[in-house]
Amino acid sequence: MSLDKNGIAKRIARELHDGYYVNLGIGIPTLVANYIPAGMQIVLQSENGLLGIGPFPAADGIDPDLINAGKQTITAVPGAAFFDSSASFAMIRGGHIDLTVLGAFEVSDTGDISSWKIPGKLVKGMGGAMDLVASAQNIIVAMMHTNPQGESKLLKKCTLPLTGVGVVKRIVSDLAVIDVTPQGFKLVERAPGVSVQEIINATEGRLIVEGDIPEIEL
Amino acid sequence: MNIIIFAKVRFLFRISINLREILLTMNKVVNNAHEAIKGIESRMTLMLGGFGLCGIPENCIAALAASDITGLTCISNNAGVDGFGLGMLLRRHQIRKMISSYVGENKEFERQLLSGELEVDLIPQGTLAERIRAGGAGIPAFFVPAGYGTEVADGKPVREFDGKMYLEEHWLKADFAIVKAWKGDTHGNLVYKSTANNFNQVMATAGRITIAEVEELVPAGTLDPNHIHTPGIFVQRIFQGTNYEKRIEFATTRPD
């Protein structure tokens, strides 16, 4: 059975290490915060100027001066820090963020990513996505393996305008965990009950399959 | 006699010190947003702080919306929402060009963009912040990795450093930078609150004239110098704003 959004988030949470500073994008990546292992110290960055994102506030604790990059009201954890946008992107560009998790429309087998613009649809802007993908030490993409028409989103070459070139290190999809290597995609794990052949069929880019592929443990 | 003269001199001296203090103070403090935006003319370039509707200079935006100023180029991370924030200026067709990183959440904006009434320059958020920082810090050009290999790189010189490719980007400056702070003093020193800081602190450095509107204006010497975010040297005009709405775009709460 393929993973749902929470399953993808749960698997990505296993990539976290104690002491990590992490930036989570909008959508599935945000759900990763729900699966941080108990006792692990993770500091979540919001690029609008906060290290130490806490849970959503109680109804009587909403503060309009405290939002995340998705413009949702949030809280700050004890030990949090606020700063301005240029300091925020100095953290990102300077390689101080240990892990960035974001969504994508398409990823290529050379690690290119398209995530901000679909021709014919109104362009809203790239926000901080281009800065994040160009600079993070480690980038994991959370995405569905295919589009609603069943076409692969893991391609030889991205068809949509790019967000970054050669930047993606790992993909966690509803079907598999896949690394981006100099030889192309490499299958690391498969979703429980999903066969290697199903993943091969759903992957248009070059895909290396070596030996037994273990199932994703959640 | 001598004693009387001495007392008179001391009295005059004291008055002159007080006057000097008042005059220095009066240099920056203005009464309201309408006074603060004096000198802003059509076709000028403005920077406006804020992220979404968080930390936007509400009073100055309202004063601009009540003016006849048009053809503005607005450098702002976002473009407000319909009818609030920069949406108020868009509705009155006062903006010719937006320089932003993300412009969703605004139907009137979309309409003007599609009809060609409005020009938009989309810039990666970190590059936008750094271009503003460079403008304030006197750095005409610098290199960043964001956008390399994408359409953002079109026409820009590229250069390799330590095996990685970077784009050359240039500074941004404005005729007026308009920022919103939590607290400010009569010398223009500013303190921001929580994530309402965002682009305000960096934009305060990059205006030929920087206007700060604050929730609480206090006499110089009241704020702890250790806690100042924006030193007063960057601020030319300051006033205490009124009736802050602080609209929330997405109120999200946890279940009780």
Coordinates of C-alpha atoms in Angstrom, one line a residue:
Chain A
M1 CA 0.0 0.0 0.0
S2 CA 1.3 3.4 -0.9
L3 CA 2.0 6.0 1.9
D4 CA -0.5 8.8 2.5
K5 CA 0.7 12.3 3.3
N6 CA 1.2 11.5 7.0
G7 CA 3.1 8.4 6.1
I8 CA 5.5 10.4 3.9
A9 CA 5.9 12.9 6.8
K10 CA 6.5 10.1 9.3
R11 CA 9.2 8.6 7.1
I12 CA 10.9 11.9 6.6
A13 CA 10.9 12.4 10.4
R14 CA 13.3 9.5 10.6
E15 CA 15.9 11.6 8.7
L16 CA 16.1 14.0 11.7
H17 CA 18.9 14.0 14.1
D18 CA 19.2 15.5 17.6
G19 CA 20.3 19.1 17.4
Y20 CA 19.2 19.7 13.8
Y21 CA 18.1 23.1 12.6
V22 CA 15.3 22.3 10.0
N23 CA 13.2 24.3 7.5
L24 CA 9.9 22.7 6.6
G25 CA 8.1 23.9 3.5
I26 CA 4.3 24.3 3.1
G27 CA 2.1 21.2 2.6
I28 CA 3.4 17.7 3.4
P29 CA 6.7 19.0 4.8
T30 CA 4.8 20.9 7.6
L31 CA 3.4 17.6 8.8
V32 CA 6.9 16.3 9.6
A33 CA 6.8 18.5 12.8
N34 CA 4.1 16.2 14.1
Y35 CA 6.4 13.2 14.0
I36 CA 9.6 14.5 15.7
P37 CA 10.7 11.6 18.0
A38 CA 10.1 12.3 21.7
G39 CA 13.2 13.6 23.5
M40 CA 14.8 14.8 20.3
Q41 CA 15.8 18.4 20.2
I42 CA 14.9 19.9 16.8
V43 CA 14.8 23.6 16.1
L44 CA 12.4 24.6 13.3
Q45 CA 13.2 27.7 11.3
S46 CA 10.6 29.9 9.6
E47 CA 12.2 32.1 7.0
N48 CA 10.1 35.1 7.9
G49 CA 12.3 35.4 11.0
L50 CA 11.9 32.7 13.7
L51 CA 14.1 29.9 15.0
G52 CA 11.9 27.7 17.3
I53 CA 8.5 27.3 15.8
G54 CA 6.0 26.0 18.4
P55 CA 2.5 24.5 17.9
F56 CA -0.5 26.5 16.7
P57 CA -1.8 28.8 19.4
A58 CA -4.9 28.2 21.5
A59 CA -7.9 30.3 20.3
D60 CA -7.3 32.9 23.0
G61 CA -3.5 33.0 22.4
I62 CA -3.5 34.2 18.8
D63 CA -0.8 36.9 18.2
P64 CA -1.0 38.7 14.8
D65 CA 2.7 39.6 15.1
L66 CA 3.7 35.9 15.2
I67 CA 3.2 34.0 12.0
N68 CA 5.0 31.4 9.9
A69 CA 6.1 31.6 6.3
G70 CA 2.7 30.4 5.3
K71 CA 1.2 33.4 7.1
Q72 CA -0.5 31.1 9.7
T73 CA -0.6 32.2 13.3
I74 CA 1.8 30.1 15.4
T75 CA 3.7 30.1 18.7
A76 CA 7.4 30.2 19.6
V77 CA 8.9 27.6 21.8
P78 CA 11.0 28.5 24.9
G79 CA 14.5 29.3 23.7
A80 CA 13.2 30.7 20.4
A81 CA 14.8 33.6 18.6
F82 CA 13.4 36.3 16.3
F83 CA 15.4 38.1 13.6
D84 CA 15.0 40.0 10.3
S85 CA 14.7 38.6 6.8
S86 CA 18.3 39.2 5.8
A87 CA 19.6 37.4 8.9
S88 CA 17.1 34.6 8.1
F89 CA 18.5 34.1 4.7
A90 CA 22.1 34.4 5.9
M91 CA 21.3 31.3 8.0
I92 CA 19.9 29.6 4.9
R93 CA 22.5 30.8 2.3
G94 CA 25.3 30.4 4.7
G95 CA 24.6 26.6 5.1
H96 CA 23.6 26.8 8.7
I97 CA 20.3 24.9 8.2
D98 CA 20.9 21.2 8.5
L99 CA 17.9 20.0 6.6
T100 CA 15.3 21.5 4.2
V101 CA 12.2 19.6 3.4
L102 CA 10.0 20.9 0.6
G103 CA 7.4 19.8 -2.0
A104 CA 7.9 19.7 -5.8
F105 CA 5.9 19.4 -9.0
E106 CA 8.8 17.5 -10.7
V107 CA 12.3 16.3 -9.9
S108 CA 14.9 15.1 -12.4
D109 CA 17.4 12.3 -12.1
T110 CA 20.1 14.9 -11.9
G111 CA 18.5 16.5 -8.9
D112 CA 16.8 19.5 -10.7
I113 CA 13.6 20.6 -9.1
S114 CA 10.5 22.4 -10.4
S115 CA 8.2 23.7 -7.7
W116 CA 7.1 27.3 -8.3
K117 CA 5.6 28.0 -11.7
I118 CA 3.2 26.3 -14.1
P119 CA 3.0 27.9 -17.5
G120 CA -0.6 29.1 -18.2
K121 CA -1.4 29.4 -14.6
L122 CA -0.9 32.6 -12.7
V123 CA 2.5 33.0 -11.2
K124 CA 2.5 33.9 -7.6
G125 CA 6.3 33.9 -7.1
M126 CA 9.0 31.7 -5.7
G127 CA 9.1 33.1 -2.2
G128 CA 12.1 31.6 -0.5
A129 CA 12.2 28.3 -2.4
M130 CA 15.0 29.2 -4.7
D131 CA 17.2 30.4 -1.8
L132 CA 16.4 27.3 0.2
V133 CA 17.2 24.7 -2.6
A134 CA 20.3 26.5 -3.7
S135 CA 21.9 26.6 -0.2
A136 CA 20.7 23.8 2.1
Q137 CA 23.2 21.2 3.2
N138 CA 20.6 18.5 2.7
I139 CA 17.4 18.7 0.7
I140 CA 14.6 16.1 0.9
V141 CA 11.6 16.4 -1.4
A142 CA 8.3 15.2 -0.2
M143 CA 6.0 14.5 -3.1
M144 CA 3.6 12.1 -4.9
H145 CA 5.4 9.8 -7.3
T146 CA 2.9 10.4 -10.1
N147 CA 0.4 13.2 -11.0
P148 CA -3.4 12.5 -10.9
Q149 CA -3.2 11.3 -14.5
G150 CA -0.7 8.6 -13.4
E151 CA 2.3 10.2 -15.2
S152 CA 5.6 10.1 -13.4
K153 CA 6.9 13.2 -11.6
L154 CA 10.4 11.7 -11.3
L155 CA 11.7 12.5 -14.7
K156 CA 14.8 12.4 -16.9
K157 CA 14.4 16.2 -17.3
C158 CA 12.0 18.6 -15.7
T159 CA 9.4 20.0 -18.1
L160 CA 8.3 22.9 -15.8
P161 CA 10.4 26.0 -15.0
L162 CA 13.1 25.2 -12.6
T163 CA 13.5 26.2 -9.0
G164 CA 17.1 24.9 -8.7
V165 CA 19.6 22.7 -10.6
G166 CA 21.3 19.6 -9.2
V167 CA 20.2 20.3 -5.7
V168 CA 17.9 17.4 -4.5
K169 CA 19.6 14.7 -2.5
R170 CA 16.6 12.5 -1.5
I171 CA 13.0 12.0 -2.4
V172 CA 10.3 10.5 -0.2
S173 CA 7.2 9.8 -2.2
D174 CA 4.1 7.8 -1.6
L175 CA 5.8 4.8 -3.3
A176 CA 9.5 4.9 -2.3
V177 CA 12.6 6.5 -0.8
I178 CA 14.9 7.4 -3.7
D179 CA 18.3 9.0 -3.6
V180 CA 19.7 11.2 -6.4
T181 CA 23.2 9.9 -7.3
P182 CA 25.6 10.9 -10.1
Q183 CA 24.2 7.9 -12.0
G184 CA 20.6 8.9 -11.6
F185 CA 17.8 7.9 -9.2
K186 CA 18.7 5.0 -6.8
L187 CA 15.9 3.1 -5.1
V188 CA 16.5 2.9 -1.3
E189 CA 13.3 1.7 0.2
R190 CA 9.8 0.9 -1.0
A191 CA 6.4 1.6 0.6
P192 CA 4.9 -1.4 2.4
G193 CA 3.4 -3.8 -0.1
V194 CA 4.6 -1.8 -3.1
S195 CA 6.7 -3.9 -5.6
V196 CA 9.9 -2.8 -7.1
Q197 CA 8.3 -3.2 -10.5
E198 CA 5.5 -0.7 -9.6
I199 CA 8.1 1.8 -8.7
I200 CA 10.1 1.2 -11.9
N201 CA 6.8 1.7 -13.9
A202 CA 6.1 5.0 -12.1
T203 CA 9.6 6.4 -12.6
E204 CA 10.5 8.0 -15.9
G205 CA 14.0 9.0 -15.0
R206 CA 17.0 6.6 -14.8
L207 CA 16.4 4.3 -11.8
I208 CA 19.1 2.1 -10.3
V209 CA 17.8 -0.9 -8.4
E210 CA 20.5 -2.9 -6.6
G211 CA 19.8 -6.0 -4.5
D212 CA 16.9 -6.4 -2.2
I213 CA 15.0 -3.3 -1.5
P214 CA 13.6 -3.1 2.0
E215 CA 10.2 -1.9 2.9
I216 CA 9.9 1.5 4.6
E217 CA 9.5 1.1 8.4
L218 CA 7.2 3.6 10.0
Chain B
M1 CA 24.6 92.2 41.1
N2 CA 27.1 89.5 40.1
I3 CA 24.9 86.9 41.6
I4 CA 21.9 88.1 39.6
I5 CA 23.9 88.0 36.4
F6 CA 25.2 84.6 37.1
A7 CA 21.7 83.3 37.8
K8 CA 20.5 84.9 34.6
V9 CA 23.2 83.3 32.5
R10 CA 22.6 80.0 34.1
F11 CA 18.9 80.4 33.4
L12 CA 19.5 81.3 29.7
F13 CA 22.0 78.5 29.4
R14 CA 19.4 76.0 30.7
I15 CA 16.8 77.3 28.3
S16 CA 19.3 77.0 25.4
I17 CA 20.0 73.4 26.3
N18 CA 16.3 72.6 26.5
L19 CA 15.7 74.3 23.1
R20 CA 18.5 72.4 21.6
E21 CA 17.1 69.2 22.9
I22 CA 13.6 70.1 21.6
L23 CA 15.0 71.1 18.2
L24 CA 17.0 67.9 17.8
T25 CA 13.9 65.9 18.8
M26 CA 11.7 67.9 16.4
N27 CA 14.0 67.0 13.6
K28 CA 12.6 63.4 13.4
V29 CA 9.3 63.3 15.1
V30 CA 6.2 64.1 12.9
N31 CA 2.6 64.2 14.1
N32 CA 1.1 61.6 11.8
A33 CA 1.3 59.6 8.6
H34 CA 0.1 62.5 6.4
E35 CA 3.1 64.6 7.6
A36 CA 5.4 61.6 7.4
I37 CA 4.8 61.0 3.7
K38 CA 5.4 64.6 2.7
G39 CA 7.7 64.6 -0.3
I40 CA 6.6 61.3 -1.7
E41 CA 5.8 62.0 -5.4
S42 CA 4.3 60.1 -8.2
R43 CA 6.7 57.6 -10.0
M44 CA 9.0 57.3 -7.0
T45 CA 10.4 54.0 -5.6
L46 CA 9.2 53.0 -2.2
M47 CA 10.2 50.1 0.1
L48 CA 7.4 48.9 2.4
G49 CA 8.2 46.5 5.3
G50 CA 6.0 43.5 6.3
F51 CA 5.5 39.9 5.5
G52 CA 2.0 39.2 4.3
L53 CA 0.0 41.6 6.5
C54 CA 2.3 41.1 9.5
G55 CA 4.3 44.2 10.4
I56 CA 3.1 46.4 7.6
P57 CA 3.1 50.2 8.0
E58 CA -0.7 50.5 8.1
N59 CA -0.9 54.2 8.8
C60 CA 1.4 55.3 6.0
I61 CA -0.3 52.9 3.5
A62 CA -3.7 54.5 4.4
A63 CA -2.2 58.0 4.0
L64 CA -0.8 57.1 0.5
A65 CA -4.2 55.6 -0.4
A66 CA -5.8 58.9 0.5
S67 CA -3.3 60.8 -1.7
D68 CA -3.2 61.5 -5.5
I69 CA 0.3 59.8 -5.8
T70 CA 0.4 57.3 -8.7
G71 CA 2.9 55.4 -10.8
L72 CA 4.8 54.1 -7.7
T73 CA 7.3 51.3 -7.8
C74 CA 6.8 49.3 -4.6
I75 CA 9.5 47.0 -3.2
S76 CA 7.7 44.8 -0.7
N77 CA 7.9 41.0 -0.1
N78 CA 4.2 40.7 -0.8
A79 CA 1.4 42.8 -2.3
G80 CA -1.2 42.8 0.5
V81 CA -4.7 41.4 0.1
D82 CA -7.8 42.8 -1.6
G83 CA -8.6 46.0 0.1
F84 CA -5.9 45.9 2.8
G85 CA -2.2 46.5 2.9
L86 CA -0.8 47.3 -0.5
G87 CA -4.1 46.1 -1.9
M88 CA -5.4 49.5 -0.9
L89 CA -3.0 51.2 -3.3
L90 CA -3.6 48.6 -6.0
R91 CA -7.3 49.2 -5.9
R92 CA -6.7 52.9 -6.6
H93 CA -4.2 52.1 -9.4
Q94 CA -1.4 53.9 -7.6
I95 CA 1.2 51.2 -8.2
R96 CA 3.0 50.8 -11.6
K97 CA 5.4 48.1 -10.6
M98 CA 5.8 45.6 -7.8
I99 CA 9.2 44.1 -6.8
S100 CA 8.3 41.1 -4.6
S101 CA 9.0 37.5 -3.9
Y102 CA 5.4 36.2 -3.6
V103 CA 2.2 38.0 -4.7
G104 CA -0.7 35.5 -4.1
E105 CA -3.8 36.2 -2.1
N106 CA -4.9 39.2 -4.1
K107 CA -7.5 39.1 -6.9
E108 CA -7.2 42.7 -8.0
F109 CA -3.5 42.2 -8.3
E110 CA -4.0 39.2 -10.6
R111 CA -6.5 41.2 -12.7
Q112 CA -4.1 44.2 -13.2
L113 CA -1.2 41.8 -13.9
L114 CA -3.1 39.9 -16.6
S115 CA -4.4 43.1 -18.2
G116 CA -0.9 44.5 -18.3
E117 CA -1.7 47.5 -16.1
L118 CA 0.9 46.3 -13.6
E119 CA 4.5 45.2 -14.0
V120 CA 5.9 42.7 -11.6
D121 CA 9.5 41.7 -10.9
L122 CA 9.6 38.4 -8.9
I123 CA 12.8 37.9 -6.9
P124 CA 13.8 35.0 -4.6
Q125 CA 13.1 36.1 -1.1
G126 CA 16.6 35.9 0.3
T127 CA 18.0 37.7 -2.7
L128 CA 15.4 40.4 -2.3
A129 CA 16.5 40.8 1.4
E130 CA 20.1 40.8 0.5
R131 CA 19.7 43.3 -2.4
I132 CA 18.0 45.7 0.1
R133 CA 20.8 45.0 2.7
A134 CA 23.4 45.8 0.0
G135 CA 21.6 49.0 -0.9
G136 CA 21.7 50.1 2.8
A137 CA 25.3 49.0 3.3
G138 CA 26.7 50.6 0.1
I139 CA 27.5 47.3 -1.7
P140 CA 26.6 47.7 -5.4
A141 CA 26.9 44.0 -6.4
F142 CA 27.4 40.5 -4.8
F143 CA 27.0 36.9 -5.7
V144 CA 24.3 34.4 -4.6
P145 CA 23.5 30.8 -5.6
A146 CA 19.7 31.2 -5.6
G147 CA 18.3 31.1 -9.1
Y148 CA 21.3 29.7 -10.8
G149 CA 20.2 27.6 -13.8
T150 CA 16.6 29.0 -13.6
E151 CA 14.9 31.9 -15.5
V152 CA 15.9 34.2 -12.6
A153 CA 19.5 33.9 -14.0
D154 CA 18.5 35.3 -17.4
G155 CA 20.9 38.1 -18.4
K156 CA 22.9 38.0 -15.2
P157 CA 26.7 37.3 -15.0
V158 CA 27.6 34.0 -13.4
R159 CA 30.8 33.1 -11.6
E160 CA 32.2 30.0 -10.0
F161 CA 33.5 30.0 -6.4
D162 CA 34.8 26.8 -4.8
G163 CA 33.2 24.7 -7.5
K164 CA 29.7 26.1 -7.2
M165 CA 28.0 28.6 -9.5
Y166 CA 26.7 31.9 -8.4
L167 CA 24.7 34.8 -9.9
E168 CA 25.7 38.4 -9.7
E169 CA 22.9 40.5 -8.1
H170 CA 22.7 44.2 -7.5
W171 CA 21.7 46.5 -4.7
L172 CA 18.2 48.0 -4.3
K173 CA 17.6 51.4 -2.9
A174 CA 14.4 53.5 -2.5
D175 CA 13.5 57.2 -2.4
F176 CA 11.5 56.4 0.7
A177 CA 11.6 53.3 2.9
I178 CA 8.5 53.0 5.1
V179 CA 8.8 50.6 8.1
K180 CA 6.7 49.6 11.0
A181 CA 8.2 49.0 14.5
W182 CA 6.8 48.0 17.9
K183 CA 8.6 50.7 19.8
G184 CA 10.7 53.7 18.8
D185 CA 12.2 56.7 20.4
T186 CA 12.6 60.4 19.5
H187 CA 16.1 59.7 18.0
G188 CA 14.6 57.1 15.6
N189 CA 15.9 54.0 17.4
L190 CA 13.6 51.1 16.7
V191 CA 12.6 47.8 18.3
Y192 CA 10.5 45.2 16.4
K193 CA 8.2 42.6 17.8
S194 CA 8.3 38.8 17.0
T195 CA 8.0 38.0 13.3
A196 CA 6.7 41.6 12.6
N197 CA 10.3 42.5 12.1
N198 CA 10.8 40.6 8.8
F199 CA 11.7 43.1 6.1
N200 CA 11.3 46.2 8.2
Q201 CA 14.8 46.1 9.8
V202 CA 16.7 45.7 6.6
M203 CA 14.5 48.2 4.6
A204 CA 15.1 50.8 7.3
T205 CA 18.7 51.0 6.1
A206 CA 18.0 51.4 2.4
G207 CA 15.7 54.5 2.0
R208 CA 17.1 57.9 1.0
I209 CA 14.5 58.9 3.6
T210 CA 13.3 56.3 6.0
I211 CA 9.9 56.8 7.7
A212 CA 9.2 54.7 10.8
E213 CA 5.7 54.3 12.3
V214 CA 5.6 52.8 15.7
E215 CA 3.0 51.5 18.1
E216 CA 4.7 53.3 21.0
L217 CA 6.9 56.4 20.7
V218 CA 9.0 57.1 23.8
P219 CA 11.6 59.9 24.7
A220 CA 15.2 59.1 23.7
G221 CA 16.9 57.4 26.6
T222 CA 13.9 55.2 27.5
L223 CA 14.7 52.2 25.4
D224 CA 17.6 49.9 26.5
P225 CA 20.5 50.6 24.0
N226 CA 21.3 46.9 24.2
H227 CA 17.9 46.0 22.7
I228 CA 17.8 48.4 19.7
H229 CA 17.3 46.6 16.4
T230 CA 17.5 49.7 14.1
P231 CA 19.9 52.5 15.3
G232 CA 18.3 55.9 14.8
I233 CA 20.9 57.0 12.2
F234 CA 18.8 55.1 9.6
V235 CA 15.6 56.8 10.4
Q236 CA 14.7 60.4 9.3
R237 CA 11.0 60.6 10.4
I238 CA 9.1 58.9 13.1
F239 CA 5.6 59.0 14.5
Q240 CA 3.3 57.0 16.8
G241 CA 0.7 55.3 14.6
T242 CA -3.0 54.8 15.6
N243 CA -5.8 52.2 15.2
Y244 CA -3.6 49.3 14.2
E245 CA -5.9 46.6 12.7
K246 CA -3.2 43.9 12.5
R247 CA -5.3 41.7 10.2
I248 CA -4.5 38.0 10.2
E249 CA -4.4 36.2 6.9
F250 CA -4.7 32.6 8.2
A251 CA -5.9 32.3 11.8
T252 CA -4.8 28.8 12.8
T253 CA -5.3 27.4 16.3
R254 CA -4.8 24.0 18.0
P255 CA -7.9 22.1 19.2
D256 CA -8.7 22.8 22.8

